[in-house]
Every structure is written in C-alpha cells, then in structure tokens.
Short mmCIF file of C-alpha atoms and ligand atoms in Angstrom, two decimals:
data_model
loop_
_atom_site.label_atom_id
_atom_site.label_comp_id
_atom_site.label_asym_id
_atom_site.label_seq_id
_atom_site.Cartn_x
_atom_site.Cartn_y
_atom_site.Cartn_z
CA MET A 260 10.19 1.03 10.61
CA ALA A 261 9.01 3.59 8.09
CA ASN A 262 9.04 2.58 4.45
CA ARG A 263 11.39 4.37 2.04
CA LYS A 264 9.55 7.22 0.39
CA TYR A 265 8.60 6.69 -3.27
CA ILE A 266 7.92 9.70 -5.50
CA VAL A 267 6.53 8.89 -8.94
CA GLY A 268 5.81 11.29 -11.78
CA ASN A 269 2.86 10.45 -14.01
CA TRP A 270 3.32 12.44 -17.19
CA LYS A 271 0.01 11.26 -18.66
CA MET A 272 -0.28 12.32 -22.35
CA ASN A 273 2.48 14.93 -22.09
CA GLY A 274 5.98 14.82 -23.48
CA LEU A 275 7.85 14.80 -26.77
CA ARG A 276 11.56 14.21 -27.34
CA GLU A 277 12.41 17.74 -26.29
CA GLN A 278 11.13 16.94 -22.78
CA LEU A 279 13.88 14.32 -22.32
CA SER A 280 15.94 17.16 -20.86
CA ASP A 281 13.33 17.42 -18.09
CA VAL A 282 13.75 13.70 -17.37
CA ALA A 283 17.50 14.31 -17.17
CA ASP A 284 16.98 17.25 -14.78
CA ILE A 285 14.72 15.15 -12.55
CA ALA A 286 17.15 12.22 -12.59
CA SER A 287 19.98 14.45 -11.46
CA ILE A 288 17.91 15.80 -8.57
CA ALA A 289 17.05 12.22 -7.63
CA GLU A 290 20.74 11.34 -7.75
CA ASN A 291 21.28 13.79 -4.88
CA HIS A 292 18.56 12.16 -2.77
CA LYS A 293 19.39 8.49 -2.81
CA ASP A 294 17.30 7.82 0.29
CA VAL A 295 14.17 8.44 -1.81
CA ASP A 296 12.99 6.19 -4.66
CA VAL A 297 12.07 8.33 -7.67
CA ALA A 298 10.56 7.32 -10.99
CA ILE A 299 9.02 8.97 -14.03
CA CYS A 300 6.27 7.41 -16.13
CA PRO A 301 6.40 9.23 -19.48
CA PRO A 302 4.33 8.37 -22.54
CA VAL A 303 5.34 4.98 -23.97
CA THR A 304 7.00 6.72 -26.92
CA LEU A 305 9.61 8.16 -24.56
CA ILE A 306 10.35 5.10 -22.42
CA ALA A 307 13.25 3.73 -24.45
CA LEU A 308 14.63 7.19 -25.17
CA ALA A 309 14.44 8.13 -21.49
CA THR A 310 16.30 5.01 -20.40
CA GLU A 311 19.03 5.85 -22.92
CA THR A 312 19.13 9.46 -21.70
CA VAL A 313 19.39 8.56 -18.01
CA PRO A 314 20.66 4.96 -17.67
CA GLY A 315 19.82 3.51 -14.29
CA PHE A 316 17.05 5.98 -13.50
CA ALA A 317 13.66 4.29 -12.97
CA ILE A 318 11.30 4.75 -15.89
CA GLY A 319 7.79 3.33 -15.87
CA ALA A 320 4.74 3.02 -18.10
CA GLN A 321 1.22 4.25 -17.40
CA ASP A 322 -0.68 1.09 -18.35
CA CYS A 323 -0.30 -2.28 -20.02
CA HIS A 324 -2.58 -5.01 -21.33
CA PHE A 325 -3.14 -8.20 -19.31
CA ALA A 326 -2.61 -10.51 -22.28
CA SER A 327 0.90 -11.49 -23.30
CA ASN A 328 0.19 -11.00 -27.03
CA GLY A 329 -2.58 -11.24 -29.58
CA ALA A 330 -5.27 -9.29 -31.40
CA HIS A 331 -5.47 -6.17 -29.23
CA THR A 332 -4.96 -3.23 -31.58
CA GLY A 333 -3.19 -0.31 -29.98
CA CYS A 334 -2.30 -2.16 -26.77
CA LEU A 335 1.06 -3.08 -25.25
CA SER A 336 1.99 -6.16 -23.23
CA ALA A 337 4.07 -6.20 -20.07
CA ALA A 338 6.96 -7.81 -22.00
CA MET A 339 6.84 -4.95 -24.52
CA ILE A 340 7.05 -2.19 -21.95
CA ARG A 341 9.79 -4.10 -20.15
CA GLU A 342 11.75 -4.46 -23.38
CA ALA A 343 11.37 -0.71 -23.93
CA GLY A 344 13.11 -0.23 -20.58
CA ALA A 345 10.29 0.23 -18.08
CA THR A 346 10.81 -1.30 -14.66
CA MET A 347 7.24 -0.78 -13.51
CA THR A 348 3.87 0.57 -14.58
CA ILE A 349 0.94 2.50 -13.17
CA LEU A 350 -2.31 0.51 -13.39
CA GLY A 351 -5.98 1.37 -12.94
CA HIS A 352 -5.54 5.14 -12.91
CA SER A 353 -8.94 6.83 -12.52
CA GLU A 354 -8.56 8.44 -15.96
CA ARG A 355 -8.30 4.96 -17.48
CA ARG A 356 -11.12 3.63 -15.30
CA ALA A 357 -13.26 6.53 -16.61
CA ASP A 358 -12.07 6.93 -20.22
CA GLN A 359 -11.26 3.31 -21.09
CA HIS A 360 -13.89 1.76 -18.83
CA GLU A 361 -11.35 -0.33 -16.93
CA ILE A 362 -12.85 -2.33 -14.10
CA ASP A 363 -11.24 -3.85 -11.02
CA ALA A 364 -10.96 -7.30 -12.62
CA ASP A 365 -8.96 -5.80 -15.51
CA VAL A 366 -6.61 -4.09 -13.09
CA LYS A 367 -6.07 -7.31 -11.13
CA ALA A 368 -5.31 -9.24 -14.33
CA LYS A 369 -2.94 -6.52 -15.49
CA ALA A 370 -1.11 -6.53 -12.15
CA GLU A 371 -0.62 -10.28 -12.32
CA ALA A 372 0.67 -10.02 -15.89
CA VAL A 373 3.05 -7.23 -14.92
CA HIS A 374 4.44 -9.24 -12.02
CA ALA A 375 4.85 -12.32 -14.20
CA ALA A 376 6.96 -10.18 -16.55
CA GLY A 377 9.18 -9.09 -13.68
CA LEU A 378 7.90 -5.52 -13.42
CA GLY A 379 6.60 -3.49 -10.50
CA ALA A 380 3.06 -2.08 -10.40
CA ILE A 381 1.32 0.88 -8.82
CA ILE A 382 -2.40 0.17 -8.49
CA CYS A 383 -4.52 3.33 -8.23
CA VAL A 384 -7.72 3.62 -6.23
CA GLY A 385 -9.83 6.63 -5.32
CA GLU A 386 -13.36 7.90 -4.77
CA THR A 387 -15.32 10.52 -6.72
CA GLU A 388 -16.59 13.67 -5.05
CA GLU A 389 -20.15 12.31 -5.02
CA GLU A 390 -18.98 9.17 -3.27
CA ARG A 391 -17.11 11.21 -0.65
CA ASP A 392 -20.08 13.49 -0.08
CA ALA A 393 -22.26 10.42 0.38
CA GLY A 394 -19.92 9.12 3.09
CA GLN A 395 -18.87 6.17 0.93
CA ALA A 396 -15.22 7.04 0.30
CA ILE A 397 -13.64 4.34 2.46
CA ASP A 398 -16.01 1.62 1.29
CA VAL A 399 -15.47 2.54 -2.36
CA VAL A 400 -11.67 2.64 -2.07
CA CYS A 401 -11.41 -0.58 -0.06
CA GLY A 402 -13.77 -2.25 -2.54
CA GLN A 403 -11.59 -1.16 -5.46
CA LEU A 404 -8.51 -2.39 -3.63
CA GLU A 405 -10.01 -5.81 -2.97
CA GLY A 406 -11.29 -6.17 -6.55
CA SER A 407 -8.01 -5.03 -8.11
CA PHE A 408 -5.76 -6.94 -5.73
CA PRO A 409 -3.43 -9.47 -7.39
CA ASP A 410 -3.23 -12.99 -5.99
CA ASP A 411 0.55 -12.87 -5.77
CA ALA A 412 0.81 -9.49 -4.02
CA ASP A 413 4.11 -8.67 -2.38
CA ALA A 414 5.73 -5.40 -1.30
CA GLY A 415 8.70 -6.22 -3.50
CA TRP A 416 6.74 -5.28 -6.60
CA LEU A 417 3.39 -3.84 -5.55
CA THR A 418 2.56 -0.24 -4.55
CA ILE A 419 -0.87 1.29 -3.96
CA ALA A 420 -1.76 4.90 -4.84
CA TYR A 421 -4.72 6.59 -3.20
CA GLU A 422 -5.91 9.30 -5.58
CA PRO A 423 -9.23 10.98 -4.81
CA VAL A 424 -10.67 11.64 -8.27
CA TRP A 425 -11.83 15.13 -7.27
CA ALA A 426 -8.29 16.11 -6.26
CA ILE A 427 -6.62 15.12 -9.55
CA GLY A 428 -5.60 18.13 -11.59
CA THR A 429 -7.93 20.43 -9.65
CA GLY A 430 -5.60 22.07 -7.14
CA ARG A 431 -7.84 20.71 -4.38
CA VAL A 432 -6.30 18.48 -1.75
CA PRO A 433 -8.07 16.60 1.04
CA GLU A 434 -7.51 17.57 4.66
CA ALA A 435 -4.52 15.78 6.17
CA SER A 436 -6.93 14.10 8.60
CA ASP A 437 -8.92 12.65 5.68
CA VAL A 438 -5.74 11.40 4.02
CA GLU A 439 -4.68 9.82 7.32
CA GLU A 440 -8.05 8.11 7.76
CA MET A 441 -8.01 6.74 4.22
CA HIS A 442 -4.40 5.52 4.30
CA ALA A 443 -5.06 3.77 7.62
CA ALA A 444 -8.11 2.10 6.09
CA ILE A 445 -6.05 0.99 3.08
CA ARG A 446 -3.32 -0.35 5.40
CA SER A 447 -5.81 -2.42 7.36
CA LYS A 448 -7.43 -3.67 4.17
CA LEU A 449 -3.98 -4.72 2.94
CA SER A 450 -3.46 -6.61 6.21
CA ALA A 451 -6.75 -8.41 5.70
CA LEU A 452 -5.83 -9.27 2.11
CA MET A 453 -2.21 -10.34 2.53
CA GLY A 454 -1.35 -10.63 6.23
CA ASP A 455 2.09 -9.79 7.60
CA GLY A 456 3.59 -8.37 4.42
CA ALA A 457 1.08 -5.50 4.36
CA ASP A 458 3.15 -3.00 6.33
CA ALA A 459 5.91 -2.99 3.73
CA VAL A 460 3.56 -2.19 0.82
CA ARG A 461 3.96 1.47 0.05
CA ILE A 462 0.81 3.58 -0.13
CA LEU A 463 1.25 6.76 -2.17
CA TYR A 464 -1.00 9.80 -2.06
CA GLY A 465 -1.88 11.41 -5.41
CA GLY A 466 -3.97 14.40 -6.45
CA SER A 467 -2.63 17.97 -6.79
CA MET A 468 0.52 17.23 -4.81
CA ASN A 469 3.06 20.02 -5.35
CA GLY A 470 6.11 21.64 -3.82
CA GLY A 471 3.90 23.68 -1.50
CA ASN A 472 1.88 20.86 0.06
CA ALA A 473 4.21 17.85 -0.24
CA SER A 474 5.82 18.22 3.18
CA GLU A 475 2.48 18.19 4.96
CA LEU A 476 1.10 15.27 2.92
CA LEU A 477 4.28 13.19 3.22
CA ALA A 478 4.25 13.62 7.01
CA VAL A 479 0.84 11.94 7.31
CA PRO A 480 1.06 8.45 8.85
CA ASN A 481 0.97 5.69 6.22
CA VAL A 482 1.75 8.10 3.38
CA ASP A 483 4.81 6.45 1.85
CA GLY A 484 5.20 8.79 -1.09
CA GLY A 485 3.37 10.54 -3.88
CA LEU A 486 2.02 9.95 -7.37
CA VAL A 487 2.33 13.32 -9.04
CA GLY A 488 0.85 14.52 -12.33
CA GLY A 489 1.11 18.18 -13.26
CA ALA A 490 3.93 18.97 -10.85
CA SER A 491 6.15 16.17 -12.20
CA LEU A 492 6.78 17.60 -15.66
CA THR A 493 9.91 19.62 -14.85
CA GLY A 494 12.76 19.42 -12.39
CA GLU A 495 11.80 22.87 -11.15
CA LYS A 496 8.38 21.65 -10.01
CA PHE A 497 9.19 18.04 -9.14
CA GLY A 498 12.47 18.74 -7.34
CA PRO A 499 10.84 20.32 -4.27
CA ILE A 500 8.62 17.26 -3.87
CA ILE A 501 11.65 14.94 -3.98
CA GLU A 502 13.36 17.20 -1.44
CA ALA A 503 10.28 17.15 0.81
CA ALA A 504 10.32 13.34 0.70
CA ALA A 505 14.00 13.29 1.61
CA ALA A 506 13.30 15.53 4.60
CA ALA A 507 10.18 13.62 5.73
P1 LIG B 150 -2.12 15.70 -10.49
O1 LIG B 150 -2.32 14.20 -11.03
O2 LIG B 150 -0.89 15.69 -9.61
O3 LIG B 150 -1.95 16.53 -11.73
O4 LIG B 150 -3.35 16.05 -9.70
C1 LIG B 150 -2.05 13.10 -10.21
C2 LIG B 150 -2.37 11.82 -10.93
O5 LIG B 150 -3.39 11.76 -11.63
O6 LIG B 150 -1.62 10.83 -10.84
#
C-alpha cells in the first residue's frame, strides 16, 4: 500500500511575523486536503507564533542540537523546540552540512535526541554535482543514510528526504528516472538497515520542486512527498504542490 504523501515546507532563513498570514493560507489549503500530511518549518522565532495562529497545523523546526542542555551558545535542544510547539524537525540539511560542518554522526545523534523528546525527524541526504558526475551519487547518498541513521528508527517518527545539492534553489531537477533510481536505492538501504519497517518510512524528494513539476515527481515510485524550499513560502506557490500530492 502506498504511503500517505507528506509535503513539507522548509522556509530556511525567511519569515517575519507578517508572514504568519502565509502560514495561515497554507494551513487552510491543507485543511481541504486531509489525505495529505502537510507541515511548515519556519524560522524558530515563528514556531510558537505559528502554532498560535493555526492551532493543530503541523509546525516543525529546521535543526536542533543533540544535547539536552548545556554550554552550547546559540543552539536549541529538542525539548526547547517541542515546547515552542514544533512536532518535528528537519535534520542534516545540506546547507547545514556545508555551512555548519555537520557530519553524519551529528545528524544521527540529533535524530536520536529528537525521538527521545517525542518529535518526528526528517533526515536529509543528497549528492553534489561533482559526485553525480563521477558516478558516485548512490554510494554517497546511501553512505550518508547509513552514517546518519538513528538506532531506534521507526516510520512512526522518521522520514528521509533525498535532496540533490545541485537541485536546491537552482531550478534544476533530476530526470524522473534518476529520482526513481535513487529512491529505490534508498528504500533498499532502509530495508538493510531496519528490516520490515522500511516500506513505511516516507522518502521525500527535495530540490526545486514547484507547482509545475510536482505532479511528475510525486508520481515516481518511492517518492512519498516533497521537501520544498522556495515554493513553500506562500499559499499561492505551495498550494499547487499540496494539490498535486492529493491527486497523486
Ligand atoms: P528549494 O529547496 O525547493 O528551494 O530547491 C529545497 C530544500 O532545500 O529543502
């Protein structure tokens, strides 16, 4: 049986209070498509405000620290983002792997901390253009998945997002056949890592997904949804992706 589609907006470092109306617009579109799971991950500063604006709508964070507390200036623990109202968080996004030098072991520790706090997690993996050109894309992605994989993985809280680094924010999208090949490889790696429960773990595609290409991407086998950056900032742009998921 196909997994329920999951469409997640990653707002990155975008959004002030005035954008709460966009969260409200998106939540009302989601309300009309209850067969799709929809969430928005705004900047941390908007998490509590967003949950007050749209009670019951899923709001997530974009990162959290693996420690439960302590001397980590500028960081937030899983309990803190949960208290703010987040129900899940993105982890190991390629921008954090590049800018904050996060490594697989960090992502694994963060995922375990997030689960211990009762939150869901979306672990991101993806190859660079050089790695794809060198024919290493599947090895790189499966290696990241294995290194980042939490010991207590379960589809109830864990989601994987395949985001080719070269497709993020560039308007470039892989061929559907390449997405299919990669998602199948991730699925079989999940089976090797966790056995029977692997089929229920949702694998999202991310990287320049928009209203124009969502239907084709969401129809690819093993694509259980999307992690969307630029096209998630308004209801006008994000709505067509939610609708494409509902029709998939
Ligand atoms: P994009 O970002 O949709 O703007 O390419 C996706 C992501 O980085 O999660």
